[in-house]
mmCIF file of C-alpha atoms in Angstrom:
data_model
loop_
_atom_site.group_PDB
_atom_site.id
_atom_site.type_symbol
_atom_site.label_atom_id
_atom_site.label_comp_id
_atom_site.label_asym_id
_atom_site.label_seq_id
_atom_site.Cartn_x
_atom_site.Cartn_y
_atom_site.Cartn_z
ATOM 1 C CA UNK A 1 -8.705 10.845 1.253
ATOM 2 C CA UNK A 2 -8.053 8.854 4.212
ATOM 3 C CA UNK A 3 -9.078 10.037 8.365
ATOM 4 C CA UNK A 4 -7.107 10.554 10.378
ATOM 5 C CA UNK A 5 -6.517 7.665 12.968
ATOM 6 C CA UNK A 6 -8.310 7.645 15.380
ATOM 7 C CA UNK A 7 -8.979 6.337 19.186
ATOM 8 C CA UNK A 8 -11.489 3.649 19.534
ATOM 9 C CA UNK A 9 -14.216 4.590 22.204
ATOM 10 C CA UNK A 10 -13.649 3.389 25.947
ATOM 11 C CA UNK A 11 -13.664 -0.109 26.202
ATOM 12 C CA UNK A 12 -13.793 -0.575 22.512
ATOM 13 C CA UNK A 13 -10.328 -2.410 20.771
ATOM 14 C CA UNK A 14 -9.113 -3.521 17.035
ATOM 15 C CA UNK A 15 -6.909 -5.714 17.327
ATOM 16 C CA UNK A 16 -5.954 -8.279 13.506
ATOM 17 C CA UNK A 17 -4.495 -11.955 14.160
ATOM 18 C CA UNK A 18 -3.000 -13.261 11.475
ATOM 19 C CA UNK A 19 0.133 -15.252 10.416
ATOM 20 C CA UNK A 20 3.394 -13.354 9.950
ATOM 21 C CA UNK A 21 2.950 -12.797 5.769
ATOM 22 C CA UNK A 22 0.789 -11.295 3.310
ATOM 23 C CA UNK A 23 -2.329 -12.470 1.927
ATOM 24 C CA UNK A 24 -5.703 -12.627 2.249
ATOM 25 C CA UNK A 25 -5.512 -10.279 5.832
ATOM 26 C CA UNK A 26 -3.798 -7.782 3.765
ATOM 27 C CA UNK A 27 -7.570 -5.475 3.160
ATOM 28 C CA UNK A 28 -8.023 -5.508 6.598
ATOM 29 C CA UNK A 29 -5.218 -2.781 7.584
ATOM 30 C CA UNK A 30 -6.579 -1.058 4.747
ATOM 31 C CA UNK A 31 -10.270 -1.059 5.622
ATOM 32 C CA UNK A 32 -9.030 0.119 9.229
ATOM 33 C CA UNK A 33 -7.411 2.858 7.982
ATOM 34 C CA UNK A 34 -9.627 3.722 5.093
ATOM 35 C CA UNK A 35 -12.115 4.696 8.184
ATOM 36 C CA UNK A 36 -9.380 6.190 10.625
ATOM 37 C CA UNK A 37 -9.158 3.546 13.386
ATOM 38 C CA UNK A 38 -6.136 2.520 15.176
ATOM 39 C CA UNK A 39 -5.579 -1.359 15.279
ATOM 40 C CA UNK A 40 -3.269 -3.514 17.037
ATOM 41 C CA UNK A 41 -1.585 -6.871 15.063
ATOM 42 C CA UNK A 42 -1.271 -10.107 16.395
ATOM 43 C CA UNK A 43 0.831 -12.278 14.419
ATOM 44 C CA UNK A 44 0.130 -16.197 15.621
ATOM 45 C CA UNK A 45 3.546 -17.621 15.628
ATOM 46 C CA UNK A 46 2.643 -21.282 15.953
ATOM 47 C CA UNK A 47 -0.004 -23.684 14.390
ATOM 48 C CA UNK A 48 -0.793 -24.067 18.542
ATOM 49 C CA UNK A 49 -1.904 -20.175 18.305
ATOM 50 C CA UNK A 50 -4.315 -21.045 15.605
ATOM 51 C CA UNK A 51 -5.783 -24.174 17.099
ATOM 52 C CA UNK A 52 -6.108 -22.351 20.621
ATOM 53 C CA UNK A 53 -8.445 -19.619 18.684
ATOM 54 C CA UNK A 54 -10.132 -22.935 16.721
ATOM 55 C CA UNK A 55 -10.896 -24.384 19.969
ATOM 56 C CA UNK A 56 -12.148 -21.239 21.714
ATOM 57 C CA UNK A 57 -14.962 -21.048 19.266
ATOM 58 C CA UNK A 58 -13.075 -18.102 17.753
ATOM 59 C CA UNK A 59 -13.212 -18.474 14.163
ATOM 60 C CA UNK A 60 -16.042 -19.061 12.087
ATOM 61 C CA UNK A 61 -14.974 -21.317 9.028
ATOM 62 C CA UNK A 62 -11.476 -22.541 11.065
ATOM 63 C CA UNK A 63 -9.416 -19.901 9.098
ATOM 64 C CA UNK A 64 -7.881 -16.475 9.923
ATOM 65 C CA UNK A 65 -7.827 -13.403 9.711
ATOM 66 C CA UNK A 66 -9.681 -12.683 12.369
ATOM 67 C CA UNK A 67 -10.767 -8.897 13.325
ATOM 68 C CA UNK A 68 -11.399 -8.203 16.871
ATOM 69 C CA UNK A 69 -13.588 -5.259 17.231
ATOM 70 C CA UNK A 70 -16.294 -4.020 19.160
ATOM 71 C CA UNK A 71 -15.779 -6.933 21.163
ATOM 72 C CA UNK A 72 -16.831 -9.150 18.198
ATOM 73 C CA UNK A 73 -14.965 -11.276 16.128
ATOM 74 C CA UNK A 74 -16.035 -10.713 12.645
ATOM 75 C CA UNK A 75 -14.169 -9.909 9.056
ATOM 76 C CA UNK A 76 -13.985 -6.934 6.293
ATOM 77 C CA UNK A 77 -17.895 -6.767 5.786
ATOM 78 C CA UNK A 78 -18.324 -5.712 9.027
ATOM 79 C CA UNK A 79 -15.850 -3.339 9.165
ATOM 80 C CA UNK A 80 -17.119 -1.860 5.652
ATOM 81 C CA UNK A 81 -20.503 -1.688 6.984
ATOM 82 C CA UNK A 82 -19.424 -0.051 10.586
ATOM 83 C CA UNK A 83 -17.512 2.458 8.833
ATOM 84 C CA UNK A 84 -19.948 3.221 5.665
ATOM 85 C CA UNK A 85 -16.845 2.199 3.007
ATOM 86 C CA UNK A 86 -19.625 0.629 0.632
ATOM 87 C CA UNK A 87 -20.154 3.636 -1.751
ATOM 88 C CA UNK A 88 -22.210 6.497 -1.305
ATOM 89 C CA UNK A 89 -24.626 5.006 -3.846
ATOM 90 C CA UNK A 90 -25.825 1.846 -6.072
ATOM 91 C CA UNK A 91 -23.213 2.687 -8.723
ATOM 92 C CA UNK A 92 -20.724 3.026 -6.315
ATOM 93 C CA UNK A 93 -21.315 -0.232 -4.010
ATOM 94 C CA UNK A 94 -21.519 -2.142 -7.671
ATOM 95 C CA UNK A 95 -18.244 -0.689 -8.477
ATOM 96 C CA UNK A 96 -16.515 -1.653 -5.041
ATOM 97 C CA UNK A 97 -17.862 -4.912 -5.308
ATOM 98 C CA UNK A 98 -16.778 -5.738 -9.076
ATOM 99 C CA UNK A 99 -12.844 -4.103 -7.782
ATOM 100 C CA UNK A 100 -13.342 -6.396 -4.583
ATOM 101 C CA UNK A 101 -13.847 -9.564 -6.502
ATOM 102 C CA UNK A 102 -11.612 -8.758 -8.901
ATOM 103 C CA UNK A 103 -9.028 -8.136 -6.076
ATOM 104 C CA UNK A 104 -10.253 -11.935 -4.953
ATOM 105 C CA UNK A 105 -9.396 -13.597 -8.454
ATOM 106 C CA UNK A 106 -6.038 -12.000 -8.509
ATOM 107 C CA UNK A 107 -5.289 -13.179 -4.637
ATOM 108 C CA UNK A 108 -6.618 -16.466 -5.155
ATOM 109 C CA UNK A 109 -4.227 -16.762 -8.540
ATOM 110 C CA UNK A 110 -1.426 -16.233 -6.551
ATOM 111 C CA UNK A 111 -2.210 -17.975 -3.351
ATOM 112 C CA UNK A 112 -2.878 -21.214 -5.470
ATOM 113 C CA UNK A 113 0.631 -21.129 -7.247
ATOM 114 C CA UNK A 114 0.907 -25.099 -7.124
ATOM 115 C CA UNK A 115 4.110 -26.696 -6.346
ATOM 116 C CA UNK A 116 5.486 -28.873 -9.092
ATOM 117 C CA UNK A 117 7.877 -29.104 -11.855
ATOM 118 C CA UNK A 118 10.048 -25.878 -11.827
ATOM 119 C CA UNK A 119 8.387 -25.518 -15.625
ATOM 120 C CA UNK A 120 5.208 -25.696 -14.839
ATOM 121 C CA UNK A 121 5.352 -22.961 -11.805
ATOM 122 C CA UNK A 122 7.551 -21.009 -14.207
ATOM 123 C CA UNK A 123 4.496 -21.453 -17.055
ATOM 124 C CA UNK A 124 1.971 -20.622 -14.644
ATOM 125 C CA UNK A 125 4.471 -17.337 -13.394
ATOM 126 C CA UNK A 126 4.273 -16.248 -16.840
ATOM 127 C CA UNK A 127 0.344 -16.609 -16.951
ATOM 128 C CA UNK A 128 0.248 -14.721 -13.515
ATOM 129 C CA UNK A 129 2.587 -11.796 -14.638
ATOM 130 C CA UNK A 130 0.580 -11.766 -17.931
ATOM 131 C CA UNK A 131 -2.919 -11.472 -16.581
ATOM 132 C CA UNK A 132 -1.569 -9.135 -13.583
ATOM 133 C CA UNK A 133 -0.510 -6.791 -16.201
ATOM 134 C CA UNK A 134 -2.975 -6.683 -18.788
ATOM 135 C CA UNK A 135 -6.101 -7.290 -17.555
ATOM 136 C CA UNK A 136 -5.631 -6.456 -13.581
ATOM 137 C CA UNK A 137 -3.904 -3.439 -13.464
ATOM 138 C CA UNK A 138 -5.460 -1.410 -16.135
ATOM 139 C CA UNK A 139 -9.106 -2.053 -14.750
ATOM 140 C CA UNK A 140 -7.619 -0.926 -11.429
ATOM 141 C CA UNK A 141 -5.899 2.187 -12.997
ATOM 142 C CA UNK A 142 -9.138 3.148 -14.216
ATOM 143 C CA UNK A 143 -11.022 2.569 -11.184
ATOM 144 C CA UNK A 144 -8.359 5.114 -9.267
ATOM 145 C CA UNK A 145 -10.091 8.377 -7.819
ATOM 146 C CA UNK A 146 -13.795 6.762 -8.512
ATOM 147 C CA UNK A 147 -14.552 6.641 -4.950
ATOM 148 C CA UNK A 148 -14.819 8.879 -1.847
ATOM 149 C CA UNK A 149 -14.008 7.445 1.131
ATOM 150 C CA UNK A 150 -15.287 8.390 4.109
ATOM 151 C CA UNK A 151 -17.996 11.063 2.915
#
């Protein structure tokens, strides 16, 4: 069961930037919510946006998203570990870790769809769809209800 949102402490702010689209930002909102904090989005309209935060030291590897919070700059681990959304025990953490990665593989499926020859994409669709339906969904059916969030 999700908290309820709520408001960050004086001074403190959550704020996402990100490009206007889905993709690898899209745990983030989730994350935020999962532990009840209100967050602000900041979608970075121009490749100018992103090399202002590159050349303000912003942005560890060069990439976004980036998570403003607590005054930090940081990604999901942190807000996990602020928040205790790791699992209330060893069995737990293994299982959100093996549901995380498996959430990564999936993404980075997608995300790598290579332009090409309209056959080829359309092959590699098929594989997608395939995999997405047999072997991705069903583990994550299973998984459903396994964790408490926010004990």
């Amino acid at each position: 069961m999700l908290r309820e949102p709520r408001r960050l402490h004086h001074g403190e702010e959550a704020r996402i930037q990100y490009f206007n689209g889905q993709g690898r930002m899209e745990s983030i909102p989730w994350l935020l919510a999962a532990a009840g904090v209100t967050f602000e989005e900041k979608i970075l309209e121009t490749r100018e946006d992103l090399e202002n935060l590159r050349n303000d030291g912003y942005l560890m590897f060069h990439q976004v998203p980036m998570v403003k919070i607590d005054r930090r700059k940081l990604a999901q681990s942190y807000i996990a570990n602020k928040y205790d959304l790791y699992g209330k025990d060893i069995k737990e953490r293994a299982l959100i870790g093996m549901y995380s990665e498996g959430m990564a593989d999936l993404n980075e499926m997608i995300m790598v769809l290579p332009p090409g020859l309209p056959n080829q994409k359309d092959a590699k669709m098929t594989q997608i769809k395939d995999r997405t339906t047999n072997r991705y969904l069903p583990a994550f059916e299973k998984g459903r209800g396994l964790f408490s969030v926010g004990h």
